[in-house]
């Protein structure tokens, strides 16, 4: 059983997956910081410092102005404001990841689009493809440059 587990763990796909998860976690921290520290302040400024955190429905006795007060009192609450914040965070994070991945894909495409060095040329007399180092065309026997 241990031998099979070791063989499974050492397969390339499992190791690639592990590396992907680790890098994904680190990348997730970067995107979360981008959203929380750079994008959200601008959105808050545009929306007039709107914060949905203290939007909740008390499911017990009492009236509370903030969610912290309700939690300290031990009252159950329906926190729809936090849910709205999490939805906004998700949408912003998804958009930020989309933009970053789109830019990375453009860089990858530019590298792929670099033309390979030419290995053939056209004969100027018969227009057939010949090797780039050929001094004579094998089809029409003309001298090439």
Tab-separated table of N, CA and C in Angstrom:
chain	number	residue	atom	x	y	z
A	1	UNK	N	0.826	-1.196	0.000
A	1	UNK	CA	0.000	0.000	0.000
A	1	UNK	C	0.874	1.265	0.000
A	2	UNK	N	1.944	1.239	0.799
A	2	UNK	CA	2.823	2.411	0.845
A	2	UNK	C	3.518	2.628	-0.486
A	3	UNK	N	3.876	1.519	-1.137
A	3	UNK	CA	4.539	1.614	-2.430
A	3	UNK	C	3.609	2.256	-3.457
A	4	UNK	N	2.342	1.827	-3.460
A	4	UNK	CA	1.375	2.405	-4.390
A	4	UNK	C	1.134	3.879	-4.106
A	5	UNK	N	1.074	4.238	-2.820
A	5	UNK	CA	0.886	5.643	-2.437
A	5	UNK	C	2.075	6.478	-2.911
A	6	UNK	N	3.290	5.969	-2.708
A	6	UNK	CA	4.484	6.700	-3.139
A	6	UNK	C	4.493	6.861	-4.660
A	7	UNK	N	4.139	5.795	-5.398
A	7	UNK	CA	4.091	5.887	-6.861
A	7	UNK	C	3.055	6.908	-7.319
A	8	UNK	N	1.911	6.917	-6.647
A	8	UNK	CA	0.860	7.875	-6.991
A	8	UNK	C	1.324	9.301	-6.715
A	9	UNK	N	1.940	9.508	-5.554
A	9	UNK	CA	2.371	10.857	-5.173
A	9	UNK	C	3.495	11.365	-6.060
A	10	UNK	N	4.286	10.480	-6.615
A	10	UNK	CA	5.418	10.908	-7.421
A	10	UNK	C	5.084	11.046	-8.903
A	11	UNK	N	3.847	10.763	-9.279
A	11	UNK	CA	3.454	10.975	-10.675
A	11	UNK	C	3.544	12.462	-10.988
A	12	UNK	N	3.837	12.779	-12.222
A	12	UNK	CA	3.992	14.177	-12.629
A	12	UNK	C	2.758	15.005	-12.398
A	13	UNK	N	1.565	14.454	-12.643
A	13	UNK	CA	0.338	15.224	-12.492
A	13	UNK	C	0.104	15.644	-11.050
A	14	UNK	N	0.400	14.768	-10.096
A	14	UNK	CA	0.177	15.088	-8.687
A	14	UNK	C	1.134	16.187	-8.248
A	15	UNK	N	2.375	16.094	-8.666
A	15	UNK	CA	3.359	17.116	-8.298
A	15	UNK	C	2.992	18.448	-8.952
A	16	UNK	N	2.588	18.416	-10.217
A	16	UNK	CA	2.155	19.642	-10.896
A	16	UNK	C	0.969	20.268	-10.181
A	17	UNK	N	0.037	19.428	-9.751
A	17	UNK	CA	-1.130	19.925	-9.029
A	17	UNK	C	-0.723	20.571	-7.711
A	18	UNK	N	0.196	19.930	-7.000
A	18	UNK	CA	0.655	20.483	-5.722
A	18	UNK	C	1.327	21.836	-5.927
A	19	UNK	N	2.177	21.931	-6.927
A	19	UNK	CA	2.839	23.207	-7.228
A	19	UNK	C	1.796	24.252	-7.615
A	20	UNK	N	0.809	23.849	-8.413
A	20	UNK	CA	-0.251	24.780	-8.818
A	20	UNK	C	-1.049	25.289	-7.638
A	21	UNK	N	-1.343	24.414	-6.681
A	21	UNK	CA	-2.101	24.831	-5.494
A	21	UNK	C	-1.284	25.806	-4.661
A	22	UNK	N	-0.008	25.529	-4.492
A	22	UNK	CA	0.850	26.421	-3.699
A	22	UNK	C	0.973	27.786	-4.374
A	23	UNK	N	1.241	27.790	-5.664
A	23	UNK	CA	1.364	29.058	-6.392
A	23	UNK	C	0.013	29.768	-6.430
A	24	UNK	N	-1.061	29.006	-6.588
A	24	UNK	CA	-2.400	29.590	-6.582
A	24	UNK	C	-2.720	30.264	-5.260
A	25	UNK	N	-2.313	29.657	-4.150
A	25	UNK	CA	-2.529	30.273	-2.840
A	25	UNK	C	-1.775	31.587	-2.715
A	26	UNK	N	-0.528	31.585	-3.156
A	26	UNK	CA	0.259	32.825	-3.108
A	26	UNK	C	-0.325	33.869	-4.044
A	27	UNK	N	-0.747	33.447	-5.234
A	27	UNK	CA	-1.356	34.362	-6.195
A	27	UNK	C	-2.666	34.908	-5.651
A	28	UNK	N	-3.418	34.062	-4.932
A	28	UNK	CA	-4.665	34.502	-4.309
A	28	UNK	C	-4.427	35.617	-3.304
A	29	UNK	N	-3.336	35.521	-2.547
A	29	UNK	CA	-2.999	36.579	-1.581
A	29	UNK	C	-2.699	37.891	-2.304
A	30	UNK	N	-2.010	37.785	-3.425
A	30	UNK	CA	-1.686	38.989	-4.191
A	30	UNK	C	-2.961	39.633	-4.722
A	31	UNK	N	-3.863	38.830	-5.281
A	31	UNK	CA	-5.112	39.365	-5.827
A	31	UNK	C	-5.984	39.936	-4.712
A	32	UNK	N	-6.038	39.261	-3.561
A	32	UNK	CA	-6.823	39.777	-2.433
A	32	UNK	C	-6.269	41.114	-1.976
A	33	UNK	N	-4.960	41.232	-1.907
A	33	UNK	CA	-4.350	42.507	-1.534
A	33	UNK	C	-4.640	43.576	-2.578
A	34	UNK	N	-4.578	43.212	-3.860
A	34	UNK	CA	-4.905	44.155	-4.925
A	34	UNK	C	-6.324	44.685	-4.752
A	35	UNK	N	-7.252	43.783	-4.480
A	35	UNK	CA	-8.655	44.187	-4.328
A	35	UNK	C	-8.850	45.016	-3.068
A	36	UNK	N	-8.378	44.505	-1.911
A	36	UNK	CA	-8.640	45.174	-0.635
A	36	UNK	C	-7.863	46.471	-0.464
A	37	UNK	N	-6.628	46.507	-0.961
A	37	UNK	CA	-5.756	47.650	-0.688
A	37	UNK	C	-5.715	48.691	-1.799
A	38	UNK	N	-6.065	48.308	-3.023
A	38	UNK	CA	-5.964	49.251	-4.134
A	38	UNK	C	-7.316	49.527	-4.785
A	39	UNK	N	-8.064	48.478	-5.116
A	39	UNK	CA	-9.315	48.676	-5.864
A	39	UNK	C	-10.466	49.116	-4.963
A	40	UNK	N	-10.650	48.448	-3.810
A	40	UNK	CA	-11.791	48.756	-2.937
A	40	UNK	C	-11.794	50.201	-2.416
A	41	UNK	N	-10.643	50.785	-2.064
A	41	UNK	CA	-10.695	52.191	-1.632
A	41	UNK	C	-11.263	53.122	-2.718
A	42	UNK	N	-10.906	52.861	-3.988
A	42	UNK	CA	-11.455	53.682	-5.067
A	42	UNK	C	-12.958	53.464	-5.223
A	43	UNK	N	-13.398	52.221	-5.120
A	43	UNK	CA	-14.825	51.932	-5.228
A	43	UNK	C	-15.581	52.556	-4.063
A	44	UNK	N	-15.022	52.467	-2.861
A	44	UNK	CA	-15.637	53.110	-1.706
A	44	UNK	C	-15.740	54.616	-1.887
A	45	UNK	N	-14.712	55.207	-2.471
A	45	UNK	CA	-14.727	56.647	-2.727
A	45	UNK	C	-15.791	57.001	-3.762
A	46	UNK	N	-15.894	56.192	-4.812
A	46	UNK	CA	-16.895	56.447	-5.848
A	46	UNK	C	-18.323	56.264	-5.334
A	47	UNK	N	-18.526	55.303	-4.450
A	47	UNK	CA	-19.870	55.037	-3.921
A	47	UNK	C	-20.185	55.846	-2.668
A	48	UNK	N	-19.298	56.726	-2.272
A	48	UNK	CA	-19.558	57.570	-1.104
A	48	UNK	C	-19.342	56.832	0.210
A	49	UNK	N	-18.271	56.036	0.295
A	49	UNK	CA	-17.920	55.281	1.496
A	49	UNK	C	-19.039	54.364	1.965
A	50	UNK	N	-19.697	53.698	1.040
A	50	UNK	CA	-20.759	52.768	1.372
A	50	UNK	C	-20.139	51.504	1.964
A	51	UNK	N	-20.654	51.075	3.123
A	51	UNK	CA	-20.201	49.862	3.766
A	51	UNK	C	-21.432	49.054	4.151
A	52	UNK	N	-21.506	47.837	3.655
A	52	UNK	CA	-22.669	46.996	3.898
A	52	UNK	C	-22.520	46.135	5.152
A	53	UNK	N	-21.407	46.262	5.862
A	53	UNK	CA	-21.121	45.395	6.997
A	53	UNK	C	-22.212	45.437	8.061
A	54	UNK	N	-22.764	46.595	8.338
A	54	UNK	CA	-23.746	46.724	9.416
A	54	UNK	C	-25.188	46.609	8.930
A	55	UNK	N	-25.386	45.964	7.793
A	55	UNK	CA	-26.744	45.658	7.347
A	55	UNK	C	-27.063	44.237	7.803
A	56	UNK	N	-27.993	44.115	8.746
A	56	UNK	CA	-28.347	42.807	9.280
A	56	UNK	C	-29.755	42.849	9.840
A	57	UNK	N	-30.294	41.655	10.027
A	57	UNK	CA	-31.615	41.520	10.639
A	57	UNK	C	-31.421	40.768	11.945
A	58	UNK	N	-31.927	41.322	13.020
A	58	UNK	CA	-31.822	40.677	14.324
A	58	UNK	C	-32.878	39.572	14.417
A	59	UNK	N	-32.440	38.370	14.768
A	59	UNK	CA	-33.350	37.240	14.872
A	59	UNK	C	-33.783	36.992	16.322
A	60	UNK	N	-33.312	37.827	17.217
A	60	UNK	CA	-33.675	37.688	18.628
A	60	UNK	C	-34.205	38.999	19.171
A	61	UNK	N	-34.204	39.113	20.470
A	61	UNK	CA	-34.684	40.317	21.146
A	61	UNK	C	-33.636	41.423	21.093
A	62	UNK	N	-34.101	42.643	20.972
A	62	UNK	CA	-33.210	43.789	21.046
A	62	UNK	C	-33.052	44.502	19.721
A	63	UNK	N	-32.519	45.709	19.825
A	63	UNK	CA	-32.246	46.532	18.659
A	63	UNK	C	-30.797	47.003	18.761
A	64	UNK	N	-30.032	46.775	17.730
A	64	UNK	CA	-28.601	47.088	17.750
A	64	UNK	C	-28.244	47.899	16.509
A	65	UNK	N	-27.314	48.847	16.702
A	65	UNK	CA	-26.898	49.700	15.587
A	65	UNK	C	-25.801	49.049	14.748
A	66	UNK	N	-24.961	48.266	15.372
A	66	UNK	CA	-23.869	47.629	14.646
A	66	UNK	C	-23.904	46.121	14.853
A	67	UNK	N	-23.270	45.428	13.953
A	67	UNK	CA	-23.188	43.974	14.030
A	67	UNK	C	-22.364	43.546	15.237
A	68	UNK	N	-21.327	44.304	15.560
A	68	UNK	CA	-20.502	43.977	16.727
A	68	UNK	C	-21.322	44.028	18.016
A	69	UNK	N	-22.195	45.016	18.141
A	69	UNK	CA	-23.043	45.113	19.342
A	69	UNK	C	-23.941	43.885	19.455
A	70	UNK	N	-24.517	43.463	18.351
A	70	UNK	CA	-25.397	42.296	18.365
A	70	UNK	C	-24.619	41.030	18.706
A	71	UNK	N	-23.416	40.902	18.176
A	71	UNK	CA	-22.592	39.724	18.477
A	71	UNK	C	-22.187	39.697	19.948
A	72	UNK	N	-21.810	40.862	20.487
A	72	UNK	CA	-21.428	40.923	21.902
A	72	UNK	C	-22.604	40.566	22.809
A	73	UNK	N	-23.814	40.904	22.383
A	73	UNK	CA	-25.003	40.575	23.169
A	73	UNK	C	-25.406	39.111	22.970
A	74	UNK	N	-24.781	38.425	22.012
A	74	UNK	CA	-25.082	37.026	21.779
A	74	UNK	C	-26.383	36.778	21.031
A	75	UNK	N	-26.854	37.782	20.292
A	75	UNK	CA	-28.103	37.665	19.547
A	75	UNK	C	-27.801	37.119	18.148
A	76	UNK	N	-28.638	36.197	17.698
A	76	UNK	CA	-28.490	35.664	16.345
A	76	UNK	C	-28.904	36.728	15.331
A	77	UNK	N	-28.133	36.819	14.257
A	77	UNK	CA	-28.416	37.824	13.230
A	77	UNK	C	-28.334	37.193	11.846
A	78	UNK	N	-29.073	37.761	10.925
A	78	UNK	CA	-29.011	37.403	9.513
A	78	UNK	C	-28.181	38.497	8.842
A	79	UNK	N	-26.948	38.179	8.480
A	79	UNK	CA	-25.967	39.177	8.039
A	79	UNK	C	-25.962	39.334	6.521
A	80	UNK	N	-26.987	39.910	5.969
A	80	UNK	CA	-27.061	40.064	4.520
A	80	UNK	C	-26.079	41.121	4.014
A	81	UNK	N	-25.670	42.048	4.845
A	81	UNK	CA	-24.673	43.046	4.440
A	81	UNK	C	-23.308	42.414	4.195
A	82	UNK	N	-22.910	41.481	5.067
A	82	UNK	CA	-21.646	40.771	4.851
A	82	UNK	C	-21.714	39.925	3.586
A	83	UNK	N	-22.892	39.356	3.321
A	83	UNK	CA	-23.083	38.567	2.102
A	83	UNK	C	-22.910	39.456	0.869
A	84	UNK	N	-23.479	40.657	0.905
A	84	UNK	CA	-23.334	41.607	-0.220
A	84	UNK	C	-21.866	41.978	-0.395
A	85	UNK	N	-21.154	42.234	0.726
A	85	UNK	CA	-19.720	42.544	0.646
A	85	UNK	C	-18.935	41.401	0.014
A	86	UNK	N	-19.258	40.165	0.411
A	86	UNK	CA	-18.548	39.012	-0.155
A	86	UNK	C	-18.837	38.840	-1.637
A	87	UNK	N	-20.058	39.113	-2.051
A	87	UNK	CA	-20.386	39.042	-3.485
A	87	UNK	C	-19.603	40.101	-4.253
A	88	UNK	N	-19.561	41.319	-3.723
A	88	UNK	CA	-18.785	42.383	-4.386
A	88	UNK	C	-17.308	42.025	-4.444
A	89	UNK	N	-16.768	41.485	-3.344
A	89	UNK	CA	-15.365	41.065	-3.338
A	89	UNK	C	-15.116	40.011	-4.410
A	90	UNK	N	-16.029	39.033	-4.501
A	90	UNK	CA	-15.869	37.974	-5.500
A	90	UNK	C	-15.874	38.543	-6.912
A	91	UNK	N	-16.819	39.416	-7.195
A	91	UNK	CA	-16.913	39.993	-8.545
A	91	UNK	C	-15.652	40.787	-8.871
A	92	UNK	N	-15.178	41.565	-7.920
A	92	UNK	CA	-13.978	42.375	-8.160
A	92	UNK	C	-12.754	41.481	-8.306
A	93	UNK	N	-12.628	40.457	-7.455
A	93	UNK	CA	-11.490	39.538	-7.551
A	93	UNK	C	-11.534	38.785	-8.880
A	94	UNK	N	-12.720	38.306	-9.269
A	94	UNK	CA	-12.839	37.591	-10.538
A	94	UNK	C	-12.443	38.498	-11.703
A	95	UNK	N	-12.855	39.750	-11.669
A	95	UNK	CA	-12.501	40.685	-12.733
A	95	UNK	C	-10.998	40.955	-12.733
A	96	UNK	N	-10.411	41.137	-11.545
A	96	UNK	CA	-8.970	41.392	-11.461
A	96	UNK	C	-8.180	40.191	-11.977
A	97	UNK	N	-8.596	38.991	-11.616
A	97	UNK	CA	-7.915	37.796	-12.116
A	97	UNK	C	-8.065	37.697	-13.625
A	98	UNK	N	-9.253	38.002	-14.132
A	98	UNK	CA	-9.485	37.988	-15.580
A	98	UNK	C	-8.510	38.919	-16.291
A	99	UNK	N	-8.354	40.135	-15.770
A	99	UNK	CA	-7.453	41.111	-16.395
A	99	UNK	C	-6.011	40.612	-16.345
A	100	UNK	N	-5.580	40.096	-15.185
A	100	UNK	CA	-4.199	39.620	-15.049
A	100	UNK	C	-3.942	38.442	-15.987
A	101	UNK	N	-4.842	37.469	-16.022
A	101	UNK	CA	-4.669	36.301	-16.892
A	101	UNK	C	-4.699	36.719	-18.362
A	102	UNK	N	-5.546	37.679	-18.691
A	102	UNK	CA	-5.615	38.172	-20.071
A	102	UNK	C	-4.276	38.773	-20.495
A	103	UNK	N	-3.668	39.568	-19.608
A	103	UNK	CA	-2.359	40.157	-19.914
A	103	UNK	C	-1.289	39.076	-20.029
A	104	UNK	N	-1.305	38.082	-19.122
A	104	UNK	CA	-0.328	37.005	-19.189
A	104	UNK	C	-0.471	36.215	-20.485
A	105	UNK	N	-1.700	35.987	-20.916
A	105	UNK	CA	-1.928	35.270	-22.173
A	105	UNK	C	-1.416	36.064	-23.362
A	106	UNK	N	-1.537	37.378	-23.313
A	106	UNK	CA	-1.000	38.210	-24.404
A	106	UNK	C	0.511	38.081	-24.485
A	107	UNK	N	1.183	38.083	-23.314
A	107	UNK	CA	2.634	37.917	-23.318
A	107	UNK	C	3.009	36.549	-23.877
A	108	UNK	N	2.260	35.518	-23.511
A	108	UNK	CA	2.541	34.168	-24.003
A	108	UNK	C	2.329	34.094	-25.510
A	109	UNK	N	1.282	34.731	-26.020
A	109	UNK	CA	1.020	34.732	-27.465
A	109	UNK	C	2.127	35.444	-28.222
A	110	UNK	N	2.640	36.542	-27.672
A	110	UNK	CA	3.708	37.270	-28.358
A	110	UNK	C	4.950	36.399	-28.498
A	111	UNK	N	5.242	35.609	-27.461
A	111	UNK	CA	6.394	34.729	-27.546
A	111	UNK	C	6.164	33.640	-28.573
A	112	UNK	N	4.948	33.105	-28.647
A	112	UNK	CA	4.636	32.052	-29.604
A	112	UNK	C	4.620	32.563	-31.036
A	113	UNK	N	4.275	33.818	-31.237
A	113	UNK	CA	4.122	34.365	-32.577
A	113	UNK	C	5.444	34.732	-33.234
A	114	UNK	N	6.543	34.660	-32.505
A	114	UNK	CA	7.826	34.969	-33.115
A	114	UNK	C	8.080	33.963	-34.228
A	115	UNK	N	8.366	34.451	-35.434
A	115	UNK	CA	8.532	33.530	-36.563
A	115	UNK	C	9.796	32.687	-36.411
A	116	UNK	N	9.696	31.464	-36.876
A	116	UNK	CA	10.857	30.577	-36.877
A	116	UNK	C	11.793	31.015	-37.995
A	117	UNK	N	13.072	30.775	-37.826
A	117	UNK	CA	13.997	31.168	-38.902
A	117	UNK	C	13.670	30.391	-40.182
A	118	UNK	N	13.825	31.075	-41.287
A	118	UNK	CA	13.485	30.478	-42.585
A	118	UNK	C	14.461	29.347	-42.911
A	119	UNK	N	13.910	28.235	-43.399
A	119	UNK	CA	14.744	27.093	-43.810
A	119	UNK	C	14.663	26.861	-45.313
A	120	UNK	N	13.742	27.572	-45.968
A	120	UNK	CA	13.594	27.425	-47.418
A	120	UNK	C	13.520	28.795	-48.067
A	121	UNK	N	13.706	28.780	-49.379
A	121	UNK	CA	13.533	29.993	-50.176
A	121	UNK	C	12.899	29.590	-51.487
A	122	UNK	N	12.390	30.572	-52.231
A	122	UNK	CA	11.762	30.297	-53.531
A	122	UNK	C	12.780	30.552	-54.636
A	123	UNK	N	12.764	29.661	-55.593
A	123	UNK	CA	13.594	29.848	-56.783
A	123	UNK	C	12.999	31.008	-57.574
A	124	UNK	N	13.828	31.966	-57.998
A	124	UNK	CA	13.291	33.133	-58.707
A	124	UNK	C	12.896	32.820	-60.143
A	125	UNK	N	13.223	31.619	-60.652
A	125	UNK	CA	12.861	31.243	-62.014
A	125	UNK	C	11.624	30.348	-62.064
A	126	UNK	N	11.605	29.282	-61.254
A	126	UNK	CA	10.463	28.361	-61.308
A	126	UNK	C	9.559	28.463	-60.082
A	127	UNK	N	9.928	29.280	-59.109
A	127	UNK	CA	9.136	29.554	-57.902
A	127	UNK	C	8.870	28.328	-57.021
A	128	UNK	N	9.707	27.315	-57.141
A	128	UNK	CA	9.544	26.162	-56.257
A	128	UNK	C	10.328	26.407	-54.963
A	129	UNK	N	9.938	25.702	-53.907
A	129	UNK	CA	10.615	25.820	-52.604
A	129	UNK	C	11.893	25.000	-52.644
A	130	UNK	N	13.000	25.639	-52.254
A	130	UNK	CA	14.278	24.928	-52.186
A	130	UNK	C	14.931	25.248	-50.851
A	131	UNK	N	15.889	24.444	-50.453
A	131	UNK	CA	16.595	24.654	-49.196
A	131	UNK	C	17.318	25.995	-49.236
A	132	UNK	N	17.399	26.643	-48.099
A	132	UNK	CA	17.971	27.998	-48.033
A	132	UNK	C	19.458	28.016	-48.400
A	133	UNK	N	20.165	26.909	-48.179
A	133	UNK	CA	21.603	26.857	-48.475
A	133	UNK	C	21.904	26.350	-49.886
A	134	UNK	N	20.875	25.991	-50.661
A	134	UNK	CA	21.093	25.435	-52.011
A	134	UNK	C	21.675	26.491	-52.940
A	135	UNK	N	22.633	26.053	-53.771
A	135	UNK	CA	23.207	26.979	-54.756
A	135	UNK	C	22.576	26.791	-56.132
A	136	UNK	N	21.894	25.678	-56.333
A	136	UNK	CA	21.169	25.413	-57.581
A	136	UNK	C	19.790	24.886	-57.240
A	137	UNK	N	18.811	25.222	-58.079
A	137	UNK	CA	17.457	24.719	-57.903
A	137	UNK	C	17.410	23.280	-58.411
A	138	UNK	N	16.916	22.319	-57.619
A	138	UNK	CA	16.866	20.936	-58.087
A	138	UNK	C	15.786	20.719	-59.151
A	139	UNK	N	14.878	21.671	-59.311
A	139	UNK	CA	13.798	21.501	-60.298
A	139	UNK	C	14.178	22.041	-61.665
A	140	UNK	N	14.740	23.259	-61.685
A	140	UNK	CA	15.053	23.869	-62.993
A	140	UNK	C	16.554	24.014	-63.224
A	141	UNK	N	17.364	23.641	-62.259
A	141	UNK	CA	18.846	23.686	-62.271
A	141	UNK	C	19.421	25.089	-62.448
A	142	UNK	N	18.646	26.126	-62.193
A	142	UNK	CA	19.201	27.468	-62.287
A	142	UNK	C	20.041	27.755	-61.054
A	143	UNK	N	20.985	28.671	-61.209
A	143	UNK	CA	21.830	29.074	-60.097
A	143	UNK	C	21.070	30.063	-59.231
A	144	UNK	N	21.022	29.805	-57.904
A	144	UNK	CA	20.295	30.686	-56.980
A	144	UNK	C	21.277	31.544	-56.224
A	145	UNK	N	20.802	32.609	-55.677
A	145	UNK	CA	21.669	33.554	-54.950
A	145	UNK	C	21.596	33.341	-53.477
